């Protein structure tokens, strides 16, 4: 079987599948090392915005986190350690990109073309993540800029920002981390803010050595703390789904945070969101607002166009800059493998998503694509907790199906009924009603990204594989194709 992607999801899937007796696993990744998003996002200040305790795998507890919110390098190196501890190296095929994958009925197998040759596999798992391909907005003049320009997810370390004038486009989760990190060294930073985010206090802190030792010595305490962290995060969900008093409470805390950190009333007004909290991702930061208060930082309205030497904001003011940083998010609506994976009827996954409004059964399987499992697929994202928990639940779900050696294809009716129910639940959430447009939604306004319940509810739903929702049969010509 073939897993595409050696980030959190791919690594976790390989560990659990091998434990279930599946041994012929290859993990393909186009990168030179494992780590997925935590390998690719190396911008200054990159860190998790969910407690580190939830950025570890249940199978690989990690008492060693140095901070409440670990930095990118620490998370990347954790994943390297997991690969080593579990001996996954022989499964890895790095610097190998999947260019095409097609389901063949003749042998009930996925025929996968890669830059390093073909792989035939009875099961294909997409573990590429949803926030993978950088999105560069279509802005007039973008190509005319003569200085260096880079996306936060493709940071170029060769570009020295010290003493430079830098434009940062965007004010999302990546921007609010990179701005405080670069502002002290840059000559000037112009922040092009189209929509102000809601920002809550982060309260990051170092994890004391005695506490790390305690967790290392007493694994049940470690597990209990991970469980407690995940339950604590669920409380925030109420402000997104029930809204009302829970949301008002969150907005009060964020407004107080803004007032405490930004004394200038004009800047405060410009930083105050005009939509309900949670509609876009709620951000956590203690150093974002102070960075915006610096003398060398300017908050300008959104970007109108780029010139050869600078950026022009929405008020028509030109800012001369040396470097542009695109903190403009990801191509969520074009998942990495979708246009390369072709199902039973010759339809690509991208075409199926265009037809079905980018939906999947339980976020994991799609009618017409036998034995394809998508980790972090449609509607498995979260606004309040760690997506690692969601991937783990999906893996619990697919392991018995994969281990059975059968061909499983979700029934189109079951998929439709699931998605209709999901959309009903999403309709009353702040993501749909909060008065904003976000990357959670597609062109029709369907929320394609988020799961509207708790991580625990998702895990309960995924606890057993519901064969009744699938068309199931024995594979032609044996039980398993060795991936070779
Ligand atoms: P994002 O949340 O999609 O933010 C993109 C930003 O670019 C927004 O502020 C957007 O403004 C702005 N933008 C887009 N087009 C623009 C234009 N033409 N002119 C001006 N501004 C424009 O992207 P992100 O910050 O990379 O975060 C994406 C997701 O990645 C997050 O929501 C989170 O799930 C994940 N992430 C996680 C962490 C972590 O700590 N774990 C860190 C970073 C990212 P509008 O709001 O007006 O659209």
mmCIF file of N, CA and C in Angstrom, residues 162-222:
data_model
loop_
_atom_site.group_PDB
_atom_site.id
_atom_site.type_symbol
_atom_site.label_atom_id
_atom_site.label_comp_id
_atom_site.label_asym_id
_atom_site.label_seq_id
_atom_site.Cartn_x
_atom_site.Cartn_y
_atom_site.Cartn_z
ATOM 1 N N UNK A 162 17.606 41.940 7.329
ATOM 2 C CA UNK A 162 18.168 42.980 8.207
ATOM 3 C C UNK A 162 18.368 44.282 7.436
ATOM 4 N N UNK A 163 17.805 45.351 7.972
ATOM 5 C CA UNK A 163 17.965 46.669 7.361
ATOM 6 C C UNK A 163 17.146 46.877 6.089
ATOM 7 N N UNK A 164 16.266 45.928 5.801
ATOM 8 C CA UNK A 164 15.470 46.030 4.559
ATOM 9 C C UNK A 164 14.069 46.580 4.844
ATOM 10 N N UNK A 165 13.477 47.130 3.779
ATOM 11 C CA UNK A 165 12.076 47.546 3.862
ATOM 12 C C UNK A 165 11.238 46.372 3.344
ATOM 13 N N UNK A 166 10.332 45.893 4.194
ATOM 14 C CA UNK A 166 9.619 44.649 3.871
ATOM 15 C C UNK A 166 8.109 44.898 3.867
ATOM 16 N N UNK A 167 7.433 44.425 2.816
ATOM 17 C CA UNK A 167 5.965 44.438 2.822
ATOM 18 C C UNK A 167 5.498 43.042 3.192
ATOM 19 N N UNK A 168 4.586 42.938 4.167
ATOM 20 C CA UNK A 168 3.977 41.644 4.483
ATOM 21 C C UNK A 168 2.517 41.727 4.056
ATOM 22 N N UNK A 169 2.135 40.844 3.135
ATOM 23 C CA UNK A 169 0.756 40.845 2.651
ATOM 24 C C UNK A 169 -0.029 39.805 3.432
ATOM 25 N N UNK A 170 -1.069 40.256 4.142
ATOM 26 C CA UNK A 170 -1.909 39.333 4.895
ATOM 27 C C UNK A 170 -1.737 39.508 6.390
ATOM 28 N N UNK A 171 -2.791 39.133 7.114
ATOM 29 C CA UNK A 171 -2.765 39.225 8.577
ATOM 30 C C UNK A 171 -3.407 37.974 9.185
ATOM 31 N N UNK A 172 -3.112 36.809 8.589
ATOM 32 C CA UNK A 172 -3.627 35.544 9.117
ATOM 33 C C UNK A 172 -2.635 34.932 10.105
ATOM 34 N N UNK A 173 -2.804 33.633 10.344
ATOM 35 C CA UNK A 173 -2.016 32.927 11.369
ATOM 36 C C UNK A 173 -0.514 32.994 11.083
ATOM 37 N N UNK A 174 -0.127 32.918 9.805
ATOM 38 C CA UNK A 174 1.306 32.967 9.479
ATOM 39 C C UNK A 174 1.832 34.386 9.664
ATOM 40 N N UNK A 175 1.073 35.377 9.164
ATOM 41 C CA UNK A 175 1.529 36.773 9.237
ATOM 42 C C UNK A 175 1.755 37.216 10.682
ATOM 43 N N UNK A 176 0.836 36.853 11.566
ATOM 44 C CA UNK A 176 0.973 37.385 12.932
ATOM 45 C C UNK A 176 2.155 36.748 13.673
ATOM 46 N N UNK A 177 2.664 35.651 13.117
ATOM 47 C CA UNK A 177 3.883 35.074 13.704
ATOM 48 C C UNK A 177 5.140 35.681 13.077
ATOM 49 N N UNK A 178 5.088 35.909 11.764
ATOM 50 C CA UNK A 178 6.307 36.375 11.091
ATOM 51 C C UNK A 178 6.572 37.861 11.368
ATOM 52 N N UNK A 179 5.522 38.664 11.488
ATOM 53 C CA UNK A 179 5.723 40.119 11.648
ATOM 54 C C UNK A 179 6.532 40.434 12.920
ATOM 55 N N UNK A 180 6.126 39.927 14.104
ATOM 56 C CA UNK A 180 6.938 40.241 15.295
ATOM 57 C C UNK A 180 8.358 39.698 15.197
ATOM 58 N N UNK A 181 8.543 38.612 14.435
ATOM 59 C CA UNK A 181 9.879 38.009 14.354
ATOM 60 C C UNK A 181 10.826 38.821 13.467
ATOM 61 N N UNK A 182 10.295 39.473 12.431
ATOM 62 C CA UNK A 182 11.191 40.187 11.509
ATOM 63 C C UNK A 182 11.287 41.681 11.820
ATOM 64 N N UNK A 183 10.263 42.215 12.496
ATOM 65 C CA UNK A 183 10.213 43.683 12.692
ATOM 66 C C UNK A 183 11.444 44.252 13.406
ATOM 67 N N UNK A 184 11.994 43.592 14.441
ATOM 68 C CA UNK A 184 13.140 44.209 15.133
ATOM 69 C C UNK A 184 14.369 44.385 14.236
ATOM 70 N N UNK A 185 14.524 43.553 13.207
ATOM 71 C CA UNK A 185 15.728 43.629 12.377
ATOM 72 C C UNK A 185 15.520 44.393 11.076
ATOM 73 N N UNK A 186 14.269 44.457 10.630
ATOM 74 C CA UNK A 186 14.013 45.135 9.348
ATOM 75 C C UNK A 186 14.092 46.648 9.552
ATOM 76 N N UNK A 187 14.387 47.353 8.456
ATOM 77 C CA UNK A 187 14.388 48.824 8.552
ATOM 78 C C UNK A 187 12.954 49.302 8.699
ATOM 79 N N UNK A 188 12.069 48.670 7.917
ATOM 80 C CA UNK A 188 10.658 49.076 7.900
ATOM 81 C C UNK A 188 9.818 47.855 7.559
ATOM 82 N N UNK A 189 8.638 47.773 8.158
ATOM 83 C CA UNK A 189 7.706 46.708 7.753
ATOM 84 C C UNK A 189 6.360 47.365 7.453
ATOM 85 N N UNK A 190 5.847 47.109 6.253
ATOM 86 C CA UNK A 190 4.504 47.589 5.901
ATOM 87 C C UNK A 190 3.587 46.369 5.924
ATOM 88 N N UNK A 191 2.585 46.410 6.792
ATOM 89 C CA UNK A 191 1.654 45.280 6.896
ATOM 90 C C UNK A 191 0.416 45.626 6.080
ATOM 91 N N UNK A 192 0.149 44.832 5.046
ATOM 92 C CA UNK A 192 -1.028 45.096 4.209
ATOM 93 C C UNK A 192 -2.179 44.259 4.738
ATOM 94 N N UNK A 193 -3.043 44.945 5.456
ATOM 95 C CA UNK A 193 -4.141 44.262 6.142
ATOM 96 C C UNK A 193 -5.447 44.496 5.401
ATOM 97 N N UNK A 194 -6.000 43.419 4.857
ATOM 98 C CA UNK A 194 -7.310 43.570 4.200
ATOM 99 C C UNK A 194 -8.421 43.442 5.236
ATOM 100 N N UNK A 195 -8.266 42.442 6.125
ATOM 101 C CA UNK A 195 -9.284 42.214 7.154
ATOM 102 C C UNK A 195 -8.579 41.990 8.490
ATOM 103 N N UNK A 196 -8.897 42.776 9.516
ATOM 104 C CA UNK A 196 -8.217 42.538 10.796
ATOM 105 C C UNK A 196 -8.676 41.228 11.438
ATOM 106 N N UNK A 197 -7.754 40.482 11.998
ATOM 107 C CA UNK A 197 -8.138 39.225 12.665
ATOM 108 C C UNK A 197 -8.540 39.466 14.133
ATOM 109 N N UNK A 198 -9.264 38.519 14.697
ATOM 110 C CA UNK A 198 -9.481 38.499 16.145
ATOM 111 C C UNK A 198 -8.245 37.856 16.768
ATOM 112 N N UNK A 199 -7.681 38.526 17.751
ATOM 113 C CA UNK A 199 -6.448 38.012 18.373
ATOM 114 C C UNK A 199 -6.663 37.843 19.876
ATOM 115 N N UNK A 200 -6.384 36.667 20.356
ATOM 116 C CA UNK A 200 -6.517 36.359 21.792
ATOM 117 C C UNK A 200 -5.118 36.266 22.414
ATOM 118 N N UNK A 201 -5.016 36.468 23.737
ATOM 119 C CA UNK A 201 -3.715 36.283 24.391
ATOM 120 C C UNK A 201 -3.219 34.860 24.209
ATOM 121 N N UNK A 202 -1.917 34.697 24.062
ATOM 122 C CA UNK A 202 -1.341 33.374 23.804
ATOM 123 C C UNK A 202 -0.796 32.744 25.096
ATOM 124 N N UNK A 203 -0.129 33.540 25.872
ATOM 125 C CA UNK A 203 0.428 33.096 27.160
ATOM 126 C C UNK A 203 1.335 31.878 27.004
ATOM 127 N N UNK A 204 2.248 31.989 26.064
ATOM 128 C CA UNK A 204 3.241 30.929 25.875
ATOM 129 C C UNK A 204 4.198 30.941 27.067
ATOM 130 N N UNK A 205 4.761 29.796 27.397
ATOM 131 C CA UNK A 205 5.764 29.773 28.465
ATOM 132 C C UNK A 205 6.640 28.532 28.298
ATOM 133 N N UNK A 206 7.814 28.619 28.911
ATOM 134 C CA UNK A 206 8.711 27.460 28.878
ATOM 135 C C UNK A 206 8.140 26.366 29.775
ATOM 136 N N UNK A 207 8.363 25.123 29.373
ATOM 137 C CA UNK A 207 7.938 24.001 30.229
ATOM 138 C C UNK A 207 9.117 23.656 31.129
ATOM 139 N N UNK A 208 8.950 23.761 32.462
ATOM 140 C CA UNK A 208 10.100 23.526 33.339
ATOM 141 C C UNK A 208 10.602 22.080 33.263
ATOM 142 N N UNK A 209 11.898 21.930 33.505
ATOM 143 C CA UNK A 209 12.516 20.616 33.397
ATOM 144 C C UNK A 209 11.874 19.601 34.348
ATOM 145 N N UNK A 210 11.531 20.060 35.575
ATOM 146 C CA UNK A 210 10.951 19.107 36.537
ATOM 147 C C UNK A 210 9.642 18.519 36.006
ATOM 148 N N UNK A 211 8.891 19.363 35.257
ATOM 149 C CA UNK A 211 7.597 18.904 34.744
ATOM 150 C C UNK A 211 7.809 17.900 33.604
ATOM 151 N N UNK A 212 8.819 18.199 32.774
ATOM 152 C CA UNK A 212 9.136 17.272 31.673
ATOM 153 C C UNK A 212 9.575 15.922 32.244
ATOM 154 N N UNK A 213 10.393 15.971 33.321
ATOM 155 C CA UNK A 213 10.866 14.720 33.936
ATOM 156 C C UNK A 213 9.689 13.946 34.526
ATOM 157 N N UNK A 214 8.766 14.688 35.124
ATOM 158 C CA UNK A 214 7.589 14.031 35.715
ATOM 159 C C UNK A 214 6.806 13.282 34.631
ATOM 160 N N UNK A 215 6.594 13.958 33.503
ATOM 161 C CA UNK A 215 5.825 13.326 32.427
ATOM 162 C C UNK A 215 6.571 12.122 31.855
ATOM 163 N N UNK A 216 7.905 12.242 31.773
ATOM 164 C CA UNK A 216 8.701 11.142 31.215
ATOM 165 C C UNK A 216 8.663 9.936 32.155
ATOM 166 N N UNK A 217 8.602 10.209 33.460
ATOM 167 C CA UNK A 217 8.622 9.105 34.427
ATOM 168 C C UNK A 217 7.237 8.469 34.581
ATOM 169 N N UNK A 218 6.219 9.289 34.414
ATOM 170 C CA UNK A 218 4.860 8.774 34.642
ATOM 171 C C UNK A 218 4.005 8.915 33.368
ATOM 172 N N UNK A 219 4.133 7.965 32.448
ATOM 173 C CA UNK A 219 3.374 8.069 31.191
ATOM 174 C C UNK A 219 1.863 8.273 31.374
ATOM 175 N N UNK A 220 1.236 7.677 32.405
ATOM 176 C CA UNK A 220 -0.212 7.938 32.530
ATOM 177 C C UNK A 220 -0.509 9.422 32.769
ATOM 178 N N UNK A 221 0.403 10.111 33.471
ATOM 179 C CA UNK A 221 0.197 11.548 33.700
ATOM 180 C C UNK A 221 0.312 12.286 32.361
ATOM 181 N N UNK A 222 1.289 11.871 31.578
ATOM 182 C CA UNK A 222 1.484 12.468 30.251
ATOM 183 C C UNK A 222 0.209 12.322 29.415
#
